[in-house]
Coordinates of N, CA and C in Angstrom, one line a residue:
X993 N -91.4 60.6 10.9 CA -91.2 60.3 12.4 C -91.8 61.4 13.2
X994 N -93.1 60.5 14.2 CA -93.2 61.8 15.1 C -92.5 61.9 16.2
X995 N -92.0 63.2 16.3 CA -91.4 64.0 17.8 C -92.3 64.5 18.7
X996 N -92.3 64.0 20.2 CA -92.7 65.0 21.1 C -91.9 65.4 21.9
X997 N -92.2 66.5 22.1 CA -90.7 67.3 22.7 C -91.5 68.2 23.8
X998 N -90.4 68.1 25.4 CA -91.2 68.9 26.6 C -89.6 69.6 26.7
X999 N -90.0 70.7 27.3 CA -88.9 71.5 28.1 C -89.5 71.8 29.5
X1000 N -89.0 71.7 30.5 CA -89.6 72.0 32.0 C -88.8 72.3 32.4
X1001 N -87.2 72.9 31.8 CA -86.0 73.5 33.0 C -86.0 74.4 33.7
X1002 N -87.0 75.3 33.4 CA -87.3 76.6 33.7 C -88.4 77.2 34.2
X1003 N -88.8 77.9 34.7 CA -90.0 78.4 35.1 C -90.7 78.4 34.2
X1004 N -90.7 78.0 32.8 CA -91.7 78.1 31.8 C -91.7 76.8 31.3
X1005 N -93.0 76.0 30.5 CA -93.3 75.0 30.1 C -93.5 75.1 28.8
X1006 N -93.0 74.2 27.8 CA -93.3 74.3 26.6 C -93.4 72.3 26.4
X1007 N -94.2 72.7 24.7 CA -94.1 71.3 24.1 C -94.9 71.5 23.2
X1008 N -94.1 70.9 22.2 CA -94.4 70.7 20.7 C -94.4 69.3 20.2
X1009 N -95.3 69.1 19.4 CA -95.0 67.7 18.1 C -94.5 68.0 17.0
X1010 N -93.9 67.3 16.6 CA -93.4 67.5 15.1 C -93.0 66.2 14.2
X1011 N -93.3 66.6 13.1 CA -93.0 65.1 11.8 C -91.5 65.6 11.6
X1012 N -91.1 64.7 12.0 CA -89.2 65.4 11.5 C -89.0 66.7 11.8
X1013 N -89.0 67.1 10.4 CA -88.5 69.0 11.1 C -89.2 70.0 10.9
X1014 N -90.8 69.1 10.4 CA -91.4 70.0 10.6 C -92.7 70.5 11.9
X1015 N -93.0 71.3 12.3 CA -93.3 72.1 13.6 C -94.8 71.2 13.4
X1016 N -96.0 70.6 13.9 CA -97.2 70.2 13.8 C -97.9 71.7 14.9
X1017 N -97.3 71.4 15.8 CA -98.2 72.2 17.6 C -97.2 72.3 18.0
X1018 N -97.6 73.5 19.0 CA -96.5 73.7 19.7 C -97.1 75.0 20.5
X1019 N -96.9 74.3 22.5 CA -97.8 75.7 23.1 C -96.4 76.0 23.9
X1020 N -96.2 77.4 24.6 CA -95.6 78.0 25.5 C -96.2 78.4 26.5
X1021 N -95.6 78.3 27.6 CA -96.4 79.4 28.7 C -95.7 79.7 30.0
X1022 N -95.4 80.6 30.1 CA -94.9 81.6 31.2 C -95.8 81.6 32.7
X1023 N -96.2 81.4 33.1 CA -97.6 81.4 33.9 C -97.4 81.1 35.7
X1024 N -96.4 81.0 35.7 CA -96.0 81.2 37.3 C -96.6 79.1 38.5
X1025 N -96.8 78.6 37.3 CA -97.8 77.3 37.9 C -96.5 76.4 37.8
X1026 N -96.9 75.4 39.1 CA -95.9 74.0 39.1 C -96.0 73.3 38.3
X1027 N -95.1 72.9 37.2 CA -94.9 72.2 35.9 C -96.0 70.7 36.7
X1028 N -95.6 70.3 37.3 CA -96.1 69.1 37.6 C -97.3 68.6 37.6
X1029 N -98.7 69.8 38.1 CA -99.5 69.9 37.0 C -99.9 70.7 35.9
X1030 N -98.7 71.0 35.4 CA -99.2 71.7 33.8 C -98.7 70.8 32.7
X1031 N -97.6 69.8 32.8 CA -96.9 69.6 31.9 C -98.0 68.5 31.2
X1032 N -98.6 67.6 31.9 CA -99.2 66.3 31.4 C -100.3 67.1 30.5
X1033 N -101.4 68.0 31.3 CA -102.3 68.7 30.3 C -102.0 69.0 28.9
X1034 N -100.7 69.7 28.8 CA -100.1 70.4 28.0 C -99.9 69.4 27.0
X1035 N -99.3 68.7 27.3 CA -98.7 67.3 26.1 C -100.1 67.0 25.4
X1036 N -101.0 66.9 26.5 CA -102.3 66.0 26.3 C -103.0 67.0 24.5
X1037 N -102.8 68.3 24.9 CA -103.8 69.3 24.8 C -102.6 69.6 22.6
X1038 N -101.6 69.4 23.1 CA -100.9 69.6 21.8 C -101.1 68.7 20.9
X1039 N -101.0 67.0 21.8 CA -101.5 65.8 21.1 C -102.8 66.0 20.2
X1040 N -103.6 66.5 21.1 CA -105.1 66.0 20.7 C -105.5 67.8 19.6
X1041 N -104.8 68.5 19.7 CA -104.9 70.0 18.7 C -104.1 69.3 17.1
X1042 N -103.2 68.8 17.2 CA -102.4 67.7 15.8 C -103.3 67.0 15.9
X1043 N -104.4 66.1 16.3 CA -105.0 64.8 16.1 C -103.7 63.4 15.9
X1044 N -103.1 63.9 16.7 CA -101.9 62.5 17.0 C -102.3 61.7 18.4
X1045 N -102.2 61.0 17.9 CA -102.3 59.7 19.8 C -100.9 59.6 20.1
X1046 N -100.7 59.3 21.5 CA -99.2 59.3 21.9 C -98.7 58.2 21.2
X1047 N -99.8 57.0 21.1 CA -99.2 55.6 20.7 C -98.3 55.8 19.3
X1048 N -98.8 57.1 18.5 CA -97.9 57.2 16.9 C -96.6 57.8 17.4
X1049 N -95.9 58.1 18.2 CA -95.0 58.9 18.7 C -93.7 58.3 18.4
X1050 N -92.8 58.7 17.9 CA -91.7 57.4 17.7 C -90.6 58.2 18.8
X1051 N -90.4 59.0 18.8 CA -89.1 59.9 19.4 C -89.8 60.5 20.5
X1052 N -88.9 60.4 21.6 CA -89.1 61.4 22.6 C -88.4 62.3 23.1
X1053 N -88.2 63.5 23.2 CA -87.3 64.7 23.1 C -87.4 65.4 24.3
X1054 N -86.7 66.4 25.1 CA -86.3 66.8 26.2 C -85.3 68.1 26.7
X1055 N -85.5 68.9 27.7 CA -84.1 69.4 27.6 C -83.6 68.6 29.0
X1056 N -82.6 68.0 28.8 CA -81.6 67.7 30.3 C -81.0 68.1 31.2
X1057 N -81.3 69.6 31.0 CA -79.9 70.4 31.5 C -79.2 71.1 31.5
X1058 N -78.8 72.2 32.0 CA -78.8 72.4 33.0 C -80.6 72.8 33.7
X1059 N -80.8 73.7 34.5 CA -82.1 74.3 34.8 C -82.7 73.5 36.5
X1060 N -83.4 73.8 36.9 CA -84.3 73.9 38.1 C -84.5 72.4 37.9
X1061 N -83.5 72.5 39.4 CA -84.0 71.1 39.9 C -85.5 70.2 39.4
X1062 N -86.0 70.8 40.3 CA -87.5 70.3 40.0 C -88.2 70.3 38.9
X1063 N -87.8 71.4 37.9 CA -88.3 71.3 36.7 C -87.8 70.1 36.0
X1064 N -86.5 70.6 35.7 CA -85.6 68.8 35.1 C -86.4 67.2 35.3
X1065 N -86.3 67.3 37.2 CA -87.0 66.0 37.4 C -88.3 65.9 37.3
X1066 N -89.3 66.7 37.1 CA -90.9 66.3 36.5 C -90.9 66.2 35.0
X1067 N -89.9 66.9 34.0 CA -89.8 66.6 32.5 C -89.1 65.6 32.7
X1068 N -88.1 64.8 33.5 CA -87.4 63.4 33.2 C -88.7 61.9 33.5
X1069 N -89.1 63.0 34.7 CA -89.9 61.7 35.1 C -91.1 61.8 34.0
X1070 N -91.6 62.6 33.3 CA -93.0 62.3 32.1 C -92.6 62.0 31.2
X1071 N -91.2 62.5 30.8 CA -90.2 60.9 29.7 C -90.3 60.2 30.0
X1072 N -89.6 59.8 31.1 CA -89.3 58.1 31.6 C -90.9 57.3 31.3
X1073 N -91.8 58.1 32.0 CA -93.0 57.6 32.0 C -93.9 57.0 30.5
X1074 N -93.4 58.2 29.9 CA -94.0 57.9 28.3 C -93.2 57.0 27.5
X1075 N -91.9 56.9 27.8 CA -90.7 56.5 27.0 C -91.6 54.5 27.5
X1076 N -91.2 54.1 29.2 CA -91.8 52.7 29.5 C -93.7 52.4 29.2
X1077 N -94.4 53.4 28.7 CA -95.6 52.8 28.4 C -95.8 52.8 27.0
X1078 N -94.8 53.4 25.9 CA -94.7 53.5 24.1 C -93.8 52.6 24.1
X1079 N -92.5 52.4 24.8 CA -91.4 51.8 24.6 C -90.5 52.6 23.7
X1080 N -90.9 53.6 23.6 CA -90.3 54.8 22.2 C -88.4 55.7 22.7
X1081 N -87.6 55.8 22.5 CA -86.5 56.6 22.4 C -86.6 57.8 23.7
X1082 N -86.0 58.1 24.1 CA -85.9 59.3 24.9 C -84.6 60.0 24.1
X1083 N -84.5 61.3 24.2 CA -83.2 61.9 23.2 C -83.3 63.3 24.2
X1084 N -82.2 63.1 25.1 CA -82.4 64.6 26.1 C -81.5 65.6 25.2
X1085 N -81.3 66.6 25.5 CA -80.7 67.5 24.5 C -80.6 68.8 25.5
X1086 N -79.4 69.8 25.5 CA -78.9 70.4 27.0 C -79.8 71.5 26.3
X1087 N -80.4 72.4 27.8 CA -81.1 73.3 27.5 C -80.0 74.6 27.2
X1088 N -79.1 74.6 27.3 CA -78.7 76.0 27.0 C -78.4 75.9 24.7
X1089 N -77.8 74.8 24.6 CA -77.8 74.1 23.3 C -78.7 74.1 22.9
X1090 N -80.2 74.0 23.1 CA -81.2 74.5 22.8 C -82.2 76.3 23.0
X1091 N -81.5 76.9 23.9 CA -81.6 78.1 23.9 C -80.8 79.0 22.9
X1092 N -79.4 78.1 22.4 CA -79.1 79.2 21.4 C -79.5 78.8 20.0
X1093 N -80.0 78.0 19.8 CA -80.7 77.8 18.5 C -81.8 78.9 18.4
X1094 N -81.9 79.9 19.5 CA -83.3 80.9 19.2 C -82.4 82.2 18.2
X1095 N -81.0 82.6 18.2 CA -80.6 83.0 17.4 C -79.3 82.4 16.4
X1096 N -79.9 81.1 16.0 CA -78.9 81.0 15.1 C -79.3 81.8 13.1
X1097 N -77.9 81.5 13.0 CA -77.9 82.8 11.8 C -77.6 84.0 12.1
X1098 N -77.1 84.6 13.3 CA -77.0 85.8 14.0 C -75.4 86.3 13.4
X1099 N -74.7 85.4 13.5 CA -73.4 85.9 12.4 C -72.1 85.6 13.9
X1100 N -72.4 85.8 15.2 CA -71.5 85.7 15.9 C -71.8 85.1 17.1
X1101 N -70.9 84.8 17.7 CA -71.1 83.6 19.0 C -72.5 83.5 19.5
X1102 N -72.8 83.0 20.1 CA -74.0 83.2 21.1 C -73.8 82.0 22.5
X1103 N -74.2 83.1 23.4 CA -73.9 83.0 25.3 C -75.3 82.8 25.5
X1104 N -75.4 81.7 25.9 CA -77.3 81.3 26.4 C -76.7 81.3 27.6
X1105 N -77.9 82.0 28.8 CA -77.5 81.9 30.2 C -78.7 81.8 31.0
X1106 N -78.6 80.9 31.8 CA -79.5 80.7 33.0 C -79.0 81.2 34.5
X1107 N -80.2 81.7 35.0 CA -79.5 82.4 36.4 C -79.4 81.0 37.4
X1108 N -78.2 80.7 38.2 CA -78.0 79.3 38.4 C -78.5 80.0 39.8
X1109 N -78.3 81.4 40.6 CA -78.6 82.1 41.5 C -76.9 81.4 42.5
X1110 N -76.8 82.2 43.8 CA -75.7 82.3 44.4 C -74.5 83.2 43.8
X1111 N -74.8 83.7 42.6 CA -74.1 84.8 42.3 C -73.6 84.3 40.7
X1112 N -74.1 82.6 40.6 CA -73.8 82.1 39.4 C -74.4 81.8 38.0
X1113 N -74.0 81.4 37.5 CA -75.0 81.0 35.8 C -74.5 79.8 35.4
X1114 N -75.5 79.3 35.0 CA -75.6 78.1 33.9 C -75.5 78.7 32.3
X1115 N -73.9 78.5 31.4 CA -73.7 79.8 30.6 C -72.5 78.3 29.8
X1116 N -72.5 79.1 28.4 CA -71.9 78.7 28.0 C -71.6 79.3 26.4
X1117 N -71.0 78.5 25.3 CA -70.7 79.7 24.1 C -71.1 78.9 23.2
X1118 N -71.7 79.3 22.0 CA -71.7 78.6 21.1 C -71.4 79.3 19.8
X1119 N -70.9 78.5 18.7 CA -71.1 78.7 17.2 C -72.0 77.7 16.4
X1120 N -72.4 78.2 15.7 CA -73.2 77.7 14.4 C -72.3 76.8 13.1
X1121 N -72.9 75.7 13.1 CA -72.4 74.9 12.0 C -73.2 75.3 10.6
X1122 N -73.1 75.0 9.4 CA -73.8 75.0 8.6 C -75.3 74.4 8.4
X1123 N -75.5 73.7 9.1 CA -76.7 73.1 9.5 C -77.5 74.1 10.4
X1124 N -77.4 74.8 10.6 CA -77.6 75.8 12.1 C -77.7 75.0 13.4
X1125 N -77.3 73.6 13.3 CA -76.8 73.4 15.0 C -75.8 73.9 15.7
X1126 N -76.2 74.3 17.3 CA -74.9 74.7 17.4 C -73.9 74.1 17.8
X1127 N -72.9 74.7 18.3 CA -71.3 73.8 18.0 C -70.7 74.2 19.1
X1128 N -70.5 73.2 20.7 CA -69.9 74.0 21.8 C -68.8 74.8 21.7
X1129 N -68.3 76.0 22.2 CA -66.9 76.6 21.8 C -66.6 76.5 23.6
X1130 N -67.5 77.2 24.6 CA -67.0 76.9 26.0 C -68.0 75.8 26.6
X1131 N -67.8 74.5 27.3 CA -69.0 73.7 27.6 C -69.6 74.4 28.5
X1132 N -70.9 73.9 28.5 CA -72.2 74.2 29.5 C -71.2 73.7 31.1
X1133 N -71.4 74.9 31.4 CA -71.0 74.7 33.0 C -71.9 75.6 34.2
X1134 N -71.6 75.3 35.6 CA -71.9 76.5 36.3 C -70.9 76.6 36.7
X1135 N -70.7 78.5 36.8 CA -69.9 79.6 36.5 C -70.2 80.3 37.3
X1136 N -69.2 81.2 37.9 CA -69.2 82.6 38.2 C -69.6 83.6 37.1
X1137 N -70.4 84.5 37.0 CA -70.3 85.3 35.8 C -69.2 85.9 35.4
X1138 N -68.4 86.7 36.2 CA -67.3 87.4 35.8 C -66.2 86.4 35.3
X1139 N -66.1 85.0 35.1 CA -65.2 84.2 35.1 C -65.8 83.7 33.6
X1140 N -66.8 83.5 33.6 CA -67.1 83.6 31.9 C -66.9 84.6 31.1
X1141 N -67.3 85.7 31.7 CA -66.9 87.0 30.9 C -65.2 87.5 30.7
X1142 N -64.6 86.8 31.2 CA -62.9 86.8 31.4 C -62.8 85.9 30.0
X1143 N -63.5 85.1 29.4 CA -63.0 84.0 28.9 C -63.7 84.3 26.9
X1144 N -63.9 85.7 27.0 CA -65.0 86.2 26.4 C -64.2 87.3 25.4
X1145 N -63.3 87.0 24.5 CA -62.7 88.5 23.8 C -63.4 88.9 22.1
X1146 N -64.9 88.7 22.1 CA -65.1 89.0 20.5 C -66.6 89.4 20.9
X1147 N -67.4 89.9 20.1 CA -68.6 90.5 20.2 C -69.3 88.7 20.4
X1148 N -70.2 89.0 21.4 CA -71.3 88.1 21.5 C -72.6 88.2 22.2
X1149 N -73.7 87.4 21.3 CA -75.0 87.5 21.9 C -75.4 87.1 22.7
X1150 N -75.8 87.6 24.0 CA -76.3 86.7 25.3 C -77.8 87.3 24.7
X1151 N -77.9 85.6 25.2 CA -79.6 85.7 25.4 C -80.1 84.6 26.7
X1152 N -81.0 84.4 26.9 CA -81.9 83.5 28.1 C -82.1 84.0 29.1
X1153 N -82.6 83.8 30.6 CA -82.9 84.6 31.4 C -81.9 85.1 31.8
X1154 N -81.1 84.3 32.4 CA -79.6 85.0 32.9 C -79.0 86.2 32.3
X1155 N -79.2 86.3 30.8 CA -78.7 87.4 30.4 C -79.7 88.5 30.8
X1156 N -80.9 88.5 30.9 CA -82.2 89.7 31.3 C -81.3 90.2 33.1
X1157 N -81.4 89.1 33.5 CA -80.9 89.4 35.5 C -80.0 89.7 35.4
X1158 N -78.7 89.3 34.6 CA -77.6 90.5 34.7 C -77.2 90.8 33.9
X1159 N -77.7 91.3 32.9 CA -77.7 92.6 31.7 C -77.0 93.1 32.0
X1160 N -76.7 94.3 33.0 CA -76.2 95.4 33.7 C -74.8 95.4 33.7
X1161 N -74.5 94.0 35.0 CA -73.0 93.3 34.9 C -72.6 93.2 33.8
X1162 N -73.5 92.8 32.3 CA -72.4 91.9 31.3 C -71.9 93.3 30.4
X1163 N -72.7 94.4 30.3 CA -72.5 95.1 29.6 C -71.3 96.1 30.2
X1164 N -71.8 96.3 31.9 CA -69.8 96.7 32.0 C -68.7 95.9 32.3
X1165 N -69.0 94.4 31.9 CA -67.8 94.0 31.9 C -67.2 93.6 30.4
X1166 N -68.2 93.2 29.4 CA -67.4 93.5 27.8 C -67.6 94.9 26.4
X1167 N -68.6 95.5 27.6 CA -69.1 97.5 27.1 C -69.8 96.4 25.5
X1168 N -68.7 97.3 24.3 CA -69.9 97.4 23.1 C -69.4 95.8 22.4
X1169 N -68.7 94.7 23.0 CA -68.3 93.6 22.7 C -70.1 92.7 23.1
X1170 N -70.9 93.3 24.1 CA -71.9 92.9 24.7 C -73.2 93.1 23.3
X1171 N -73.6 91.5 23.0 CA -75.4 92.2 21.9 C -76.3 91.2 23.1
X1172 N -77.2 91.9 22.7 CA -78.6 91.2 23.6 C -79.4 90.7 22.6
X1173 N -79.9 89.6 22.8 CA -81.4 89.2 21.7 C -82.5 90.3 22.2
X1174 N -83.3 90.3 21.5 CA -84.8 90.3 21.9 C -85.7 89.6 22.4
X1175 N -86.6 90.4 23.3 CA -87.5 89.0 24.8 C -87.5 88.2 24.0
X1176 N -88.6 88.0 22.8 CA -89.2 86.9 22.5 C -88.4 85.6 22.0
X1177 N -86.6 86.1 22.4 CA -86.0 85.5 21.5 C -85.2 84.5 23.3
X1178 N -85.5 85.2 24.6 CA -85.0 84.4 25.3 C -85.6 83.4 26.2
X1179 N -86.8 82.9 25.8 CA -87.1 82.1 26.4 C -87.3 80.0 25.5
X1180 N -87.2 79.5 25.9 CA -86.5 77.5 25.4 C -88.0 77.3 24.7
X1181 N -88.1 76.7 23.9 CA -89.0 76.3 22.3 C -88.6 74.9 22.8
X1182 N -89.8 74.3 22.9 CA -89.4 72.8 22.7 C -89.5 72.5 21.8
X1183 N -89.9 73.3 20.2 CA -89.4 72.8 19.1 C -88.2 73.0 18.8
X1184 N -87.5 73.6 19.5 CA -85.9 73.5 19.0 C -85.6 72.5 19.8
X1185 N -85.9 71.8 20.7 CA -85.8 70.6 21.3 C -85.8 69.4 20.8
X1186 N -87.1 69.4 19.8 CA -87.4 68.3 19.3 C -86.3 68.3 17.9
X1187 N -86.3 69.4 17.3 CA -85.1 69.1 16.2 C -83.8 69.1 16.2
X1188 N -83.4 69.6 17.8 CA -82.0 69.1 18.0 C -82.0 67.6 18.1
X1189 N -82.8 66.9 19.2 CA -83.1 65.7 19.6 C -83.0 64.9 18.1
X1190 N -83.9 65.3 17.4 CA -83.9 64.6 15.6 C -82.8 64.4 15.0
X1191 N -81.8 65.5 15.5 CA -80.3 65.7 14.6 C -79.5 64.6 15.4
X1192 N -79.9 64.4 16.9 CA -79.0 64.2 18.0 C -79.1 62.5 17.6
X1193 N -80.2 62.2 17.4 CA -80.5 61.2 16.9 C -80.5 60.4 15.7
X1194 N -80.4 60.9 15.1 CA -79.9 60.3 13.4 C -78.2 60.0 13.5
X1195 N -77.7 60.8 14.8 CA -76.2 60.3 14.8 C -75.9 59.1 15.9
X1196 N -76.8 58.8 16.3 CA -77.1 57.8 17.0 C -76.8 58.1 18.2
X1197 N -77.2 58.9 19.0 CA -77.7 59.5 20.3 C -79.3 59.5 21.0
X1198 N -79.2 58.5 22.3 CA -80.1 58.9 23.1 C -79.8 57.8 24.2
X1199 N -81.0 58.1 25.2 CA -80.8 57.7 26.7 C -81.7 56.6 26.7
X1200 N -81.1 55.6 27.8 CA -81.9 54.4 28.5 C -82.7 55.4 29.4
X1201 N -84.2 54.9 28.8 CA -85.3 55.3 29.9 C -84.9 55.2 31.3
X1202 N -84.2 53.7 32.0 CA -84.4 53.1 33.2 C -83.4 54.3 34.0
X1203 N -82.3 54.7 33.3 CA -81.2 55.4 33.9 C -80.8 56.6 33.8
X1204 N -81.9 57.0 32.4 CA -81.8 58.8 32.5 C -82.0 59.5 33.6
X1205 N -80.8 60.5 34.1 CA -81.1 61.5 34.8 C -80.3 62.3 34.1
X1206 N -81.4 63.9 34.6 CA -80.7 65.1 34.2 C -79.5 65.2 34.4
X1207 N -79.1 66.3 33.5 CA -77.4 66.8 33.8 C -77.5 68.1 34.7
X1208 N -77.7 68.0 35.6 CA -77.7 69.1 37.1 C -76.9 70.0 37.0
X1209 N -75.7 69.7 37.0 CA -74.3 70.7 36.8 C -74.0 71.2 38.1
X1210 N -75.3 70.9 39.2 CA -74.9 71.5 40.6 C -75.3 70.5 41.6
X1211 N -75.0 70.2 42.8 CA -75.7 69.5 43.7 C -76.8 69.9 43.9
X1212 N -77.7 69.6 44.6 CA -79.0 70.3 44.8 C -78.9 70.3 46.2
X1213 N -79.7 71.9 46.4 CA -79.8 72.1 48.2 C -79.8 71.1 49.2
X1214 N -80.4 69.9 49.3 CA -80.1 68.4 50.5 C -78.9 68.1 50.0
X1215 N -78.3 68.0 49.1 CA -76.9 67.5 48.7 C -75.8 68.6 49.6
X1216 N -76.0 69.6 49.3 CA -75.2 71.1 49.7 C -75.2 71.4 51.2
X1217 N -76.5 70.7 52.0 CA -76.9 71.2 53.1 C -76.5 69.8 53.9
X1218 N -76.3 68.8 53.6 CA -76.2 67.5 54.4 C -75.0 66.9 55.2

């Protein structure tokens, strides 16, 4: 089965192909540019480095959610897009659930966090099953920080940006209960996308193209402001 898998929640763009679980391509990029035109290039540029055509594509993979408005909706809308001209699966999969797959096998919880901004995060906890999927312990919510950290009594690894923007805060509010990943370990792999999506999907999970929308977790500013 081939996977393509986009992440756009974030300031960074990624996407990978993959035969099941295994990795074919897969680019990253940090680069400061509006997903909206990098993301199509990008798919294009992974496709054609595998020598895959989108038409062989059977699965389509995603993160949902939480993350940037705008990002969400330009990776929903180039699913939807691809999902009505293959006719192929869409399989969203929550970005922070995919952010702690960057340290599974770590031995203890792991806190993926996105800076939601207003003083908040997109944060949540996870454990590891034997499969190394992870396994919600607190759900993906937005949060006050110090109200997650209240909810917080055992050593755990924060990683994703949120943990980098307030490092400071988390470490004096749980001291040596607080571990950090390493950079390269906090930023979203749309290969861990695509093989959550693969897992998500063999249990018979995914989305109607016509109706998918991201999981926001927040109103968005015209919603807030109206």
């Amino acid at each position: 089965m081939h996977i393509l898998a986009l992440d756009t929640a974030t300031k960074t763009v990624s996407a990978a192909l993959l035969e099941d679980e295994r990795i074919l391509a897969e680019g990253y990029a940090d680069l400061d540019r509006h997903h909206a035109t990098s993301v199509l290039p990008f798919v294009q540029s992974i496709l054609d480095l595998a020598g895959v055509d989108v038409g062989k594509i059977d699965l389509l993979a995603g993160t949902g959610g939480p993350g940037s408005f705008t990002g969400l909706r330009i990776g929903a809308g180039t699913l939807k897009g691809l999902a009505l001209a293959t006719g192929k699966p869409i399989v969203p999969v929550s970005t922070l659930e995919t952010l702690a797959v960057n340290a599974a096998g770590c031995g203890i919880p792991v806190c993926p966090l996105l800076d939601a901004r207003k003083g908040q995060v997109y944060g949540g906890l996870y454990r590891f099953a034997g499969n190394g999927v992870p396994c919600s312990v607190i759900p993906d919510a937005t949060i006050n920080l110090s109200d997650l950290l209240e909810k917080i009594h055992e050593s755990v690894l924060f990683l994703g940006e949120g943990a980098v923007v307030y490092g400071e805060t988390i470490r004096e509010g749980l001291g040596e209960k607080a571990c950090f990943a390493p950079p390269p370990l906090n930023g979203i792999r749309a290969s861990a996308v695509g093989w959550l999506a693969l897992h998500h999907y063999r249990e018979g999970r995914s989305a109607d193209p016509l109706t998918f929308i991201p999981a926001y977790l927040r109103k968005s500013e015209a919603e807030t402001s109206g």
